[in-house]
Amino acid sequence: MPAPLYVSTRGGGGPVPFRDALLTGLAPDGGLYVPTHVPALPEGWEGAPSLAALGADVLAPWLPEVAGLADLVADALSFPVPLVALDGDWAGVHILELFHGPTLSFKDVGARTMARLMADALDGEDVTILAATSGDTGSAVADGFAGVPGVCVVLLYPKDGVSAVQERQLIVARDGVQALAVEGTFDDCQRLVKAAFADRARSGRRLSSANSINIGRLLPQMLYHTWALCQLGTPATVVVPSGNLGNLTAGALARMAGLPIGGFVAAHNANDGFARFLTGGEAPSAATVPTLSNAMDVGIPSNFERLRSLFSDDALQSLVHGETVSDAETLASMRAVHDATGYLADPHTAVGLEAVRRLRLAGDDGPMVVLSTAHPAKFPDAVEEATGVTPEAPQRLASLWDAPTAVETIPAELEALRRFI
Ligand SMILES: *Cc1c(COP(=O)(O)O)cnc(C)c1O
């Protein structure tokens, strides 16, 4: 079967090849790109010897035109992603630690792979990459593109919406990267990026996005789910700490490709419009509420549109179960898991662990995998408040505090952003 083409969730325009979808980010009608079909997982995926080997195999049918895909994926995924088994009362629960990359969040997996795919597709052409970030995307994208010739990166983050460590990771001076602290929320940042795209004819420069709306970030995220089940060796329920729903959408694609996932749990903080939709509510539309798990503070998840174009509402509601976890419950979850097992979870992972606790309390004792999305040392205050333990910061975090920084503050208006494009 030929590789998938990509069509807009809003039905406008014809199907485009991967390269166009990757480089434009958003379809011309403002929709998100979705594949025309989903290639099956390659035979023998269960036996892959490493994440990089699995990654090359899983992505090959999607990206036949990328010469040297195996080397590209191995270079992007050059850090461990272990599956850790909890014990005692938590036996049967596994945590996939996706946070051992350069910026200590799971976003390194998608962003590093996408940066390399873009560099390959651009073949020397100049581009400005716009990335709205709720905390972790921006630094992963900046790190992923660092040193790629012809690429400028503009990062937009909510000025008071990220942790001190996250902010430091965003504003550390990097060649070709401009960090912008936006006086607004993450949804304002996303809106600005969309507006800049709508306006792109004016700027005369090639613009692309590096959010999970970009298909180039979505496809590599199928590997979280595939690598988890490859290591586990049995079907499982996958618990996804969710914000913009990129991780969940990628998992859904992996399942469509044949991955034996029983079902998904979308674990949300107070920004739970999707969880409410899953029990018959309206489409998410609420303003963002700030929480301890700030990378999931998304009122209007952009991948919701994608999920709805891939599944009927009924199918989505039976595939995904939603849970809402408050900040108090997040702290209690960190404490309970640490007391019972010694495991230190960051606030995002703790939202997922609280969802697990509830499912097990309700009698679901099948194997479960929680996708752990950030290193606890990125959120030292919350971890210490909950557990009394200060998470040990890896060296690359500690050294950030001595590095030079560069950031501009702008109002949440397109006019202000335009100056930087
Ligand atoms: C981005 C992020 C999330 C949410 O992931 P989505 O794919 O946007 O749903 C969860 N946890 C952390 C730490 C993140 O950085």
Tab-separated table of N, CA and C and ligand atoms in Angstrom, residues 105-107 134-137 166 212 217 221 240-248 295-296 298 303 346 348-349 373-374 379, ligand 1:
chain	number	residue	atom	x	y	z
A	105	SER	N	11.316	16.408	29.264
A	105	SER	CA	9.895	16.083	29.140
A	105	SER	C	9.717	15.192	27.917
A	106	PHE	N	8.534	14.579	27.842
A	106	PHE	CA	8.268	13.663	26.723
A	106	PHE	C	8.257	14.385	25.385
A	107	LYS	N	8.183	15.713	25.420
A	107	LYS	CA	8.129	16.456	24.167
A	107	LYS	C	9.414	16.303	23.362
A	134	SER	N	2.917	25.534	26.359
A	134	SER	CA	2.341	25.629	27.696
A	134	SER	C	3.411	25.288	28.728
A	135	GLY	N	4.646	25.163	28.279
A	135	GLY	CA	5.724	24.919	29.233
A	135	GLY	C	6.852	24.104	28.646
A	136	ASP	N	6.520	22.949	28.072
A	136	ASP	CA	7.577	22.012	27.698
A	136	ASP	C	7.874	21.942	26.205
A	137	THR	N	6.897	22.279	25.371
A	137	THR	CA	7.108	22.175	23.931
A	137	THR	C	8.245	23.077	23.468
A	166	GLN	N	10.904	25.603	33.894
A	166	GLN	CA	10.469	25.634	32.486
A	166	GLN	C	10.852	26.955	31.830
A	212	SER	N	1.849	20.311	18.551
A	212	SER	CA	1.401	18.947	18.272
A	212	SER	C	0.367	18.973	17.160
A	217	ARG	N	5.129	15.999	14.385
A	217	ARG	CA	5.305	15.694	15.804
A	217	ARG	C	4.368	14.593	16.249
A	221	GLN	N	5.016	10.336	18.050
A	221	GLN	CA	4.425	10.072	19.364
A	221	GLN	C	3.718	8.715	19.426
A	240	VAL	N	-3.058	8.484	29.852
A	240	VAL	CA	-2.369	9.593	29.192
A	240	VAL	C	-2.656	10.910	29.909
A	241	PRO	N	-1.661	11.486	30.615
A	241	PRO	CA	-1.856	12.826	31.160
A	241	PRO	C	-2.034	13.795	29.989
A	242	SER	N	-3.197	14.452	29.911
A	242	SER	CA	-3.580	15.101	28.649
A	242	SER	C	-3.801	16.600	28.759
A	243	GLY	N	-3.437	17.286	27.686
A	243	GLY	CA	-3.656	18.719	27.583
A	243	GLY	C	-4.201	19.042	26.206
A	244	ASN	N	-3.280	19.131	25.229
A	244	ASN	CA	-3.668	19.431	23.858
A	244	ASN	C	-4.089	18.182	23.081
A	245	LEU	N	-4.004	17.015	23.736
A	245	LEU	CA	-4.458	15.725	23.197
A	245	LEU	C	-3.614	15.196	22.044
A	246	GLY	N	-2.380	15.667	21.896
A	246	GLY	CA	-1.498	15.132	20.865
A	246	GLY	C	-1.073	13.709	21.192
A	247	ASN	N	-0.678	13.504	22.426
A	247	ASN	CA	-0.264	12.193	22.889
A	247	ASN	C	-1.403	11.177	22.692
A	248	LEU	N	-2.602	11.547	23.119
A	248	LEU	CA	-3.745	10.646	22.996
A	248	LEU	C	-4.075	10.364	21.525
A	295	ALA	N	1.541	22.148	32.098
A	295	ALA	CA	1.656	21.815	30.674
A	295	ALA	C	0.355	21.212	30.144
A	296	MET	N	-0.572	20.937	31.068
A	296	MET	CA	-1.882	20.422	30.650
A	296	MET	C	-2.969	21.475	30.825
A	298	VAL	N	-4.875	23.541	29.221
A	298	VAL	CA	-5.356	23.848	27.879
A	298	VAL	C	-6.877	23.807	27.923
A	303	ASN	N	-5.983	19.196	19.243
A	303	ASN	CA	-6.141	17.885	18.604
A	303	ASN	C	-7.540	17.279	18.752
A	346	ASP	N	6.234	13.475	38.891
A	346	ASP	CA	6.005	14.914	38.717
A	346	ASP	C	4.485	15.133	38.722
A	348	HIS	N	2.308	16.099	36.503
A	348	HIS	CA	1.554	15.605	35.340
A	348	HIS	C	1.366	14.094	35.426
A	349	THR	N	2.445	13.411	35.749
A	349	THR	CA	2.377	11.958	35.904
A	349	THR	C	1.447	11.602	37.060
A	373	THR	N	5.238	12.049	31.692
A	373	THR	CA	5.552	13.059	30.693
A	373	THR	C	6.624	14.055	31.105
A	374	ALA	N	6.956	14.135	32.395
A	374	ALA	CA	7.996	15.092	32.796
A	374	ALA	C	8.809	14.565	33.969
A	379	PHE	N	9.681	20.199	38.421
A	379	PHE	CA	8.646	20.770	39.304
A	379	PHE	C	9.020	20.541	40.768
B	1	LIG	C1	2.564	18.730	26.785
B	1	LIG	C2	2.485	18.004	28.062
B	1	LIG	C3	1.365	17.227	28.414
B	1	LIG	C4	0.119	17.170	27.547
B	1	LIG	O1	0.330	16.468	26.363
B	1	LIG	P1	-0.668	16.631	25.121
B	1	LIG	O2	-0.090	15.800	24.051
B	1	LIG	O3	-0.677	18.081	24.789
B	1	LIG	O4	-2.008	16.156	25.570
B	1	LIG	C5	1.402	16.491	29.578
B	1	LIG	N1	2.475	16.542	30.404
B	1	LIG	C6	3.565	17.291	30.115
B	1	LIG	C7	4.686	17.325	31.083
B	1	LIG	C8	3.617	18.041	28.943
B	1	LIG	O5	4.702	18.777	28.665
